[in-house]
Every structure is written in structure tokens, then in C-alpha cells.
DNA sequence: CATGCCGTTCAGCTATGGAGAACAAAGGTT
DNA sequence: AACCTTTGTTCTCCATAGCTGAACGGCATG
């Protein structure tokens, strides 16, 4: 039917392509979007005016931008997840005691999503953004609690693309790391996702299902030695355990 | 072209109708959505599978739900607004000192949007949700700083629909309230939006442009007498002024 | 094993939305 | 001021995208 397998309603694909272009762009005009997305001006105009009457886009003299309708959609999905309410307050205190950025990551399809993030803004990770599961401490913490076949399938589907020089690209190495993560309840990321940034993570596991992971991340020079290995690690693990209990008690 | 003026790309309208249905519903099946939205099963299925390959929807054995892609979209629009960063911390302390719920409302087209909200969860207002400008303290605070013609146009377009028995439905009454709001820098809502809930609001005005309003809301029995008239009012106004200064200093 | 009730697939017809050019409006430049 | 450039908007026409309606297959439940 459609030229691209699975995408049968191409108008929807076009509309969302425009929406995503507007996300990065603050505001944009018709011609600008048309050239970037390689569509005709009239097509882009049609979609924009449709999105405008639907309330997802506003225009002020020729420039279009996204409205806050997406905020309602996005927050609704987040609020729905019980892990969010259970973790929020505890992550705040974890951020305060460690002085570093703290993240809450949940798995979604084959990637992780930053559901919540409280930090000093040094590292430009955006809430709602996604992470590769194999190249982040939180992601590996989640993968560690999935079955062997699930991990194999994951590797088959995506491979282990390198994000930095230190990303784990060898399946055997990854599998051995996952084993030790499960044993010790901690995952580490030493610049595997972003050069110069280290991470400690621990998964939230409910009934053998890793529903989330929390992580503390900071620049390599602050996250090393005894501080990383003992202090931070201990805090992350105990916070993860506390969140597990909170989830179970609701 | 289209049957409904302005909505030329109907496929987009259908896709977003499905998305909005999923927002309220946690998860839903094809048939369920098809009957609710009055479309054919195959049409709904087409849209859902398209949205799924685009990454906005996931399915687990026949049930569909929204993904967190919308979180990225929504938070991007919020983070972009400088008023959010300027107001966030101050609203937290305002909530702590008053003990009531605190809201940040920004105007968008002809309604207000709850951009941020910190509260005790008593009143089920959702972040990202929208308010009628004429039937809320924050909305009236914003309207008060718009020109007379702008207010007239607003009334022409929407009228003054009553949300409760106490909603201001008379244009003359509204205009006189707006005048006093501008004079005193405070707007009140005495059950005009939700029966039994009172509100105090003050606008954030930058260069004669009301870019936002903050409000404190609580049940009528706690928000009355001296406490409302003096204590809370004073705190709201001074916080609004502080936010104005913060915005200007950036 | 039969019977609903799902989600998914299919084929075919028709309305829809895209291409492209013409139009309008707004700035910038000389 | 008159020009030109660049933008958003509108128009018409045609191909095809995407609906309808029905058939298929899987999974429960009786």
C-alpha cells in the first residue's frame, strides 16, 4: 500500500515531520519548512493550517510554532506511570546529596526514555529524550534484567552501534557486563554514551521486570575513585531499593 | 476544499483525534477507538500502525497507548518559554508559604494554558490543560492588560459562557472588573471557574504585554476573610513582581 | 469443538490532498 | 517613492492515497 512498509497514512507522517521540525526550531515559516522537508510549499501550508485549526500550532504573521497542546499529551503519559510519582521526591534528594545530575529512565520499545531529570544543567540531556539501552548505565541496568534471548533479539535488531570510542560494541563483553550488573545491582558508564561523562545506575525491578532505572551522571573528573566506587554507588543503589518499596506499597 | 473550513488534511485530523482519545484512555483497542470516533476499523488501524512506526504509539497484544515522544514535544515548548525558568523556583516557595496550590498560566490564542503547577493535588487541574480567560483569576489578570478592542474582539469570538453560576457573563461587569484588576494588580475568582474554589492572581507584564499570570487557588473555606484579602493577595502580587524583575534581568 | 470477539489484511473505488503556478503582501534597497 | 525580492496564501487539476466494507485468522470462552 504505502511505499514505506507500515507507514500507510503518509499525511500523518508529513504532519509529524513538520511537528518535529518545529520542535527544534522555535518557530519557522512555510518556505523554510518546505525546503527542509523537501515538500511543496502548498503541502506544508495545508498541514500547518490544519494543525493550526486543530490547535497544535499557532501562527503569528507567517511564523508558525508549536502550542502547548503537546504539553498536555506528554505530561498525561508521564503522570500515568506510577514510577514517576514514586521516584520524583527521592530523586530530588539524591541530586541534592550527590550534587550531580540524576535521571529516571524507563524502557520503551527498544530504547530508554528520560522520564524525569533533575540536575545542574551542565549536561544537555532533555527530559523526554531517548537513550540507547546498550550505551548508558541506566540502559544497561535495564537490559541486565531481561532474559538472554531478549538481549540477543535486541542485538539482532539494532547491533551495538558505537556512540563514543568507549561504547561496548562486543556482544560477549556486553553480556558479561550485564551478568555483573545483575549480581552487584549497579551499572557503570565510563564515557560510553558521551565522551567525558560517567554514570552510575541501578534498576527498579518489580516482579523480575525492570520497569525503570535511575542514574547519577557527572563529568569524569568528579565521578571517579572512591567517591564513584563507594559513596555515589551506595546512594544510587539504596535510592533504587527505596523506590522499589514505594512502588510496591501503592 | 475540505468539508470543514481550514481543516484540509483530514488524515491529520483523524490521527490527532485518535491520539487525543488515547490520552484520556491509558490504552485502547482498535474497535473501541473506531466506535468512539465513528470511523471504520481499518481506517483506525491504518492510523495506529502509522503512528506506531513513527514512534508515537506502542502496542502490546492489541492494545495501543501513547509513547513518551509527546513528552519531548511538550517539554520542548515549555522549556522554550523564558517565563517558565524565571517563575519555577519562586512558585515553589509561594506554594510552601501559602500551603495552597499555585499555578502559572500563559495565554495562547484565546485561552490560557497551565504551564506549571505545584500543589497539594486537591484540585484536579492538569498541567498543560487550558482555562477560559474570562472565568479564572489568572485569565482575567491577563485580559486586564489587553486593549479595549482586544477584549471586545475576544467577547465577540467566544461570548462569556458560564462555567458555574458565578461566572461573569455580563460584558460590562467584566470590563469594570478588568479596570480594577489593572489598578490593584490583583484578580479574584470566587467560584467562577469551579464551584467552591477561589483564586487570587496577578499578571506578569513585560513592556505592556501580559505574558503570563500566577495564581493561588484553594477551597472557598480556606480562601476567605483577612487571609485571602491581605496575606495571600500580598504574597501573590509580590511574587509576580519578583518574577517580572527576573525575566527582565535575563 | 463451536462461537463470539478481537486485530489484521485485502481489493477496489472515490475523494483527497499534493504539484505547480499565479496571487498578494511585506520589507529592503536604490 | 517605485522597485524588486521574498514570503505566505490561494487556485485548479489530476493521480493516488486512504477510506469502506468484507473476508481472514487468532484467541479466548462456553
Short mmCIF file of C-alpha atoms (C1' of nucleotides) in Angstrom, two decimals, chain A residues 1 11 14 39-43 46-47, chain C residues 10-12 17-23:
data_model
loop_
_atom_site.label_atom_id
_atom_site.label_comp_id
_atom_site.label_asym_id
_atom_site.label_seq_id
_atom_site.Cartn_x
_atom_site.Cartn_y
_atom_site.Cartn_z
CA UNK A 1 0.00 0.00 0.00
CA UNK A 11 -0.28 12.55 5.51
CA UNK A 14 4.13 14.52 6.91
CA UNK A 39 7.84 19.02 0.12
CA UNK A 40 5.89 21.54 -1.83
CA UNK A 41 5.03 24.82 -0.21
CA UNK A 42 1.32 24.18 -0.60
CA UNK A 43 1.54 20.78 1.07
CA UNK A 46 -2.04 22.65 4.13
CA UNK A 47 -0.65 20.69 7.03
"C1'" DC C 10 -7.30 -7.25 1.25
"C1'" DA C 11 -9.27 -5.34 -3.02
"C1'" DG C 12 -11.44 -1.64 -5.21
"C1'" DG C 17 -4.50 16.13 -0.72
"C1'" DG C 18 -0.21 17.27 -3.45
"C1'" DA C 19 2.21 19.80 -7.51
"C1'" DG C 20 2.89 23.87 -9.55
"C1'" DA C 21 1.87 28.28 -10.86
"C1'" DA C 22 -0.41 32.53 -10.02
"C1'" DC C 23 -1.57 35.92 -6.47
#
